[in-house]
């Protein structure tokens, strides 16, 4: 059955009212849905009675106007895909519905959580934009469970912090990164890669995998783990915007990986900034699977 599309918070609340007690699951997205988003919808479908997916290309989290303008918008296809994966409602508000004239509030998650990695490159305003829109969406939907992808690991950490700090009554679930057969993390922006750039992009998961292999062999020095990533990228003629190993919980730099750490990378390939990450946990082998990998 096709999911119902609602465009206003009032319509959304009215549609959810009769089902609220059954349990509401929520998947916030910016649309141009791919298998990564759909894996979140399927999990929400399995775990909650009513599933809401939102599609909102949030202007306040984009730094470059060109990136916002080029962001793919495929609503009809998205609704069909979300419905097939089990969404009941698609909340697709206008910019005016989310930010009416006079809108003046920003939710800002402070500290290292938002100052490092993507925050360092994109500026604090990026995560202010993310936190504000996620807060608004959570208040609009009032879900019992909200589902996010580990691909945007820093976003997950910031959202968890915000939910805890504001006491929002929602359980935040982070699900594994969905990848293409060559390991590339699925992303709406990948559609903007030319065939040659798409081919080149496969070096990113290979670089992370190389660091994972070194980690599995006992390497615990963050700089040397990062150097493994850099070397693989350099061999393909790419250079990372950043490669960092940080604590998985507070995103602070670590001297040595003795507990769960995040190895995160951002690389520009053609017109697209690719971001990806893996978690390095001593004693846990959870390496990226890369089809056809021979070494
Ligand atoms: P976006 O539409 O890019 O804002 O993403 C919406 C949600 O889907 C976020 O929680 C993302 O982390 C998640 N997501 C995006 N790509 C993937 C992926 N490849 N695997 C799993 N989740 C993803």
XYZ file of C-alpha atoms and ligand atoms in Angstrom:
318
model
C 0.000 0.000 0.000
C 1.227 3.470 -0.773
C 2.251 5.585 2.179
C 0.162 8.674 2.772
C 1.983 11.981 2.139
C 1.425 14.754 4.647
C 2.868 18.247 4.275
C 2.027 19.972 7.539
C 2.660 19.222 11.196
C -1.092 19.540 11.851
C -1.915 16.871 9.242
C 0.875 14.667 10.581
C -0.378 14.907 14.163
C -3.970 14.173 13.082
C -2.858 11.124 11.077
C -0.800 9.770 13.982
C -3.281 10.490 16.794
C -5.281 7.241 16.535
C -2.085 5.117 16.426
C 0.125 6.839 18.956
C -0.342 4.254 21.706
C 0.759 1.464 19.325
C 4.271 2.855 18.951
C 5.679 5.169 16.308
C 8.970 4.660 14.479
C 10.610 7.524 12.624
C 13.242 7.747 9.870
C 14.337 11.305 9.052
C 15.862 11.744 5.565
C 16.608 14.316 2.928
C 15.088 12.090 0.237
C 16.731 10.641 -2.899
C 16.216 7.376 -1.076
C 18.572 4.453 -1.520
C 19.061 1.091 0.127
C 20.706 2.734 3.172
C 17.561 4.702 3.979
C 15.370 1.698 3.204
C 17.294 -0.506 5.633
C 16.298 1.992 8.349
C 12.655 1.894 7.224
C 12.624 -1.910 7.263
C 14.006 -2.011 10.786
C 11.454 0.586 11.905
C 8.747 -1.535 10.237
C 9.891 -4.610 12.172
C 10.094 -2.786 15.504
C 7.187 -0.321 15.542
C 3.512 -0.342 14.579
C 3.471 2.911 12.620
C 6.392 4.081 10.506
C 6.931 7.703 9.507
C 9.623 8.731 7.024
C 10.360 12.402 6.549
C 11.784 13.984 3.418
C 13.152 17.449 3.984
C 16.206 18.910 2.296
C 17.147 21.136 5.189
C 18.659 24.360 3.846
C 20.212 25.363 7.174
C 22.649 22.449 7.247
C 24.154 23.138 3.835
C 27.272 25.301 3.672
C 27.588 25.622 -0.080
C 24.552 26.981 -1.930
C 25.623 24.919 -4.947
C 25.484 21.688 -2.926
C 21.945 22.547 -1.778
C 20.860 23.409 -5.337
C 22.399 20.201 -6.721
C 20.921 17.963 -4.011
C 18.807 15.327 -5.822
C 15.028 15.566 -5.372
C 13.038 12.503 -6.402
C 9.881 12.627 -4.304
C 7.571 10.369 -6.350
C 10.160 7.616 -6.514
C 10.961 8.115 -2.815
C 7.326 7.646 -1.803
C 7.116 4.422 -3.837
C 10.361 3.073 -2.323
C 9.446 4.101 1.230
C 6.001 2.500 0.848
C 7.473 -0.759 -0.445
C 9.884 -0.837 2.514
C 7.003 -0.395 4.957
C 6.518 3.319 5.644
C 2.944 4.313 6.513
C 3.349 8.070 6.368
C 5.719 10.307 4.445
C 6.107 13.717 6.060
C 7.370 16.087 3.345
C 7.036 19.636 4.658
C 7.877 22.820 2.764
C 10.705 25.086 3.939
C 8.019 27.550 5.119
C 6.298 24.882 7.183
C 9.566 24.144 8.987
C 10.878 27.705 9.161
C 7.961 30.148 9.087
C 8.619 33.868 8.954
C 10.099 34.986 12.258
C 11.741 31.651 13.045
C 14.538 32.545 15.480
C 15.559 29.481 17.485
C 18.678 27.371 17.065
C 19.469 24.137 18.877
C 23.244 23.944 19.218
C 25.162 20.933 20.493
C 28.488 22.223 21.797
C 31.927 20.843 22.552
C 34.153 18.424 20.659
C 31.090 16.545 19.455
C 30.401 19.142 16.824
C 33.763 20.946 16.611
C 35.754 18.026 15.156
C 35.510 16.061 11.904
C 32.616 17.419 9.823
C 32.196 20.357 12.219
C 35.803 21.419 11.632
C 35.353 21.377 7.852
C 31.761 22.531 7.479
C 31.678 24.875 10.473
C 29.480 24.781 13.555
C 26.490 26.047 11.582
C 26.222 22.641 9.901
C 25.499 20.782 13.137
C 23.362 23.659 14.415
C 21.275 23.141 11.282
C 21.161 19.383 11.857
C 20.322 19.607 15.574
C 17.625 22.227 15.015
C 15.877 20.339 12.238
C 16.121 16.971 14.008
C 14.716 18.555 17.193
C 11.845 20.053 15.201
C 11.153 16.789 13.408
C 11.218 14.814 16.667
C 8.781 17.276 18.228
C 6.552 17.115 15.140
C 6.461 13.308 14.941
C 6.960 12.461 18.635
C 8.189 8.976 17.796
C 8.985 6.255 20.300
C 12.026 5.254 18.268
C 14.054 7.220 15.736
C 16.449 5.509 13.323
C 19.715 6.939 12.028
C 22.594 5.546 9.958
C 26.079 4.953 11.353
C 27.357 6.409 8.061
C 26.797 9.829 9.628
C 28.442 8.811 12.890
C 29.000 12.326 14.195
C 25.365 13.169 13.530
C 24.314 10.156 15.605
C 26.551 11.209 18.508
C 25.267 14.806 18.362
C 21.627 13.705 18.155
C 22.065 11.337 21.107
C 23.594 14.202 23.123
C 20.751 16.564 22.183
C 18.057 13.997 22.986
C 19.647 13.331 26.378
C 20.235 17.024 27.164
C 16.726 18.141 26.190
C 15.120 15.062 27.731
C 13.281 14.214 24.533
C 11.296 11.008 25.071
C 12.645 9.024 22.128
C 15.018 6.072 21.776
C 17.744 6.786 19.234
C 18.833 3.768 17.169
C 21.909 3.764 14.941
C 22.005 1.127 12.203
C 25.011 -0.129 10.213
C 26.161 1.587 7.034
C 24.702 0.038 3.925
C 27.322 -0.392 1.186
C 27.501 -1.202 -2.503
C 29.234 -4.455 -3.513
C 32.606 -2.701 -3.796
C 32.172 -1.344 -0.282
C 31.262 2.259 -1.139
C 28.837 3.631 1.449
C 25.519 4.384 -0.208
C 24.724 8.076 -0.374
C 22.253 10.241 -2.242
C 25.212 12.324 -3.439
C 26.818 9.308 -5.181
C 24.346 9.843 -8.019
C 26.392 12.908 -8.976
C 29.569 10.856 -9.606
C 30.512 10.156 -13.234
C 31.246 6.482 -14.022
C 34.993 7.183 -13.735
C 34.530 9.023 -10.423
C 32.302 6.234 -9.128
C 35.067 3.768 -9.933
C 37.631 5.951 -8.162
C 35.337 6.321 -5.133
C 35.738 2.615 -4.376
C 39.197 3.424 -3.019
C 37.547 4.989 0.063
C 36.166 1.750 1.524
C 39.370 -0.029 0.441
C 41.389 2.509 2.414
C 39.227 2.011 5.508
C 39.475 -1.725 5.053
C 43.269 -1.478 4.893
C 43.266 0.284 8.264
C 40.850 -2.332 9.613
C 43.242 -5.065 8.471
C 46.137 -3.334 10.219
C 43.975 -2.941 13.327
C 43.097 -6.638 13.217
C 46.850 -7.334 13.036
C 47.312 -5.399 16.279
C 48.060 -1.820 15.173
C 46.652 0.556 17.803
C 48.462 3.840 17.030
C 45.909 6.320 15.593
C 48.495 8.110 13.465
C 49.691 4.910 11.874
C 46.123 3.730 11.326
C 45.396 7.048 9.612
C 48.556 6.653 7.536
C 47.217 3.355 6.189
C 44.148 5.186 4.915
C 46.224 8.033 3.474
C 48.555 5.633 1.669
C 45.712 3.802 -0.048
C 44.064 7.069 -1.096
C 47.365 8.513 -2.322
C 48.008 5.447 -4.492
C 44.779 6.324 -6.314
C 45.724 10.003 -6.569
C 43.311 11.107 -3.843
C 43.952 13.093 -0.673
C 41.662 13.097 2.343
C 40.189 16.304 3.754
C 40.657 14.572 7.071
C 41.428 11.135 8.417
C 40.904 10.906 12.154
C 40.711 8.339 14.889
C 38.597 9.582 17.787
C 36.807 8.104 20.777
C 33.530 6.611 19.545
C 31.503 8.149 22.375
C 32.842 11.689 22.861
C 34.793 12.134 19.591
C 37.875 13.293 21.500
C 41.249 12.380 19.962
C 42.813 9.204 21.355
C 46.507 8.341 21.866
C 45.950 4.650 21.410
C 42.906 2.598 20.527
C 42.112 0.721 23.707
C 38.329 1.007 23.489
C 35.823 1.660 20.717
C 37.144 4.339 18.375
C 35.811 5.865 15.222
C 38.039 6.025 12.161
C 36.441 8.709 10.009
C 37.423 10.026 6.618
C 36.243 12.712 4.210
C 37.472 12.743 0.622
C 36.454 14.855 -2.324
C 35.936 12.876 -5.529
C 34.870 15.056 -8.447
C 31.931 17.207 -7.331
C 31.125 15.107 -4.277
C 32.461 15.054 -0.716
C 32.399 11.444 0.380
C 32.334 10.740 4.090
C 32.718 7.320 5.604
C 33.782 5.708 8.849
C 34.348 2.433 10.598
C 34.379 1.620 14.278
C 37.541 0.014 15.623
C 36.853 -2.108 18.665
C 39.652 -4.159 20.233
C 38.672 -7.818 20.078
C 35.885 -7.261 17.545
C 36.376 -8.050 13.850
C 33.759 -6.204 11.825
C 35.600 -5.444 8.603
C 33.995 -3.921 5.519
C 33.083 -6.594 3.008
C 34.480 -5.822 -0.450
C 33.323 -8.074 -3.291
C 36.091 -9.462 -5.472
C 38.785 -8.405 -3.031
C 41.861 -10.520 -3.650
C 44.290 -9.281 -1.005
P 20.207 11.682 4.556
O 19.031 11.553 3.650
O 21.526 11.575 3.853
O 20.090 12.864 5.487
O 20.172 10.411 5.496
C 19.044 10.099 6.267
C 19.386 9.001 7.219
O 19.806 7.852 6.483
C 20.554 9.376 8.143
O 20.304 8.845 9.433
C 21.711 8.711 7.475
O 22.761 8.401 8.377
C 21.070 7.447 6.951
N 21.882 6.896 5.874
C 22.362 7.558 4.793
N 23.146 6.752 4.057
C 23.166 5.556 4.707
C 23.807 4.296 4.457
N 24.589 4.103 3.396
N 23.597 3.313 5.340
C 22.803 3.484 6.422
N 22.168 4.628 6.706
C 22.353 5.649 5.862
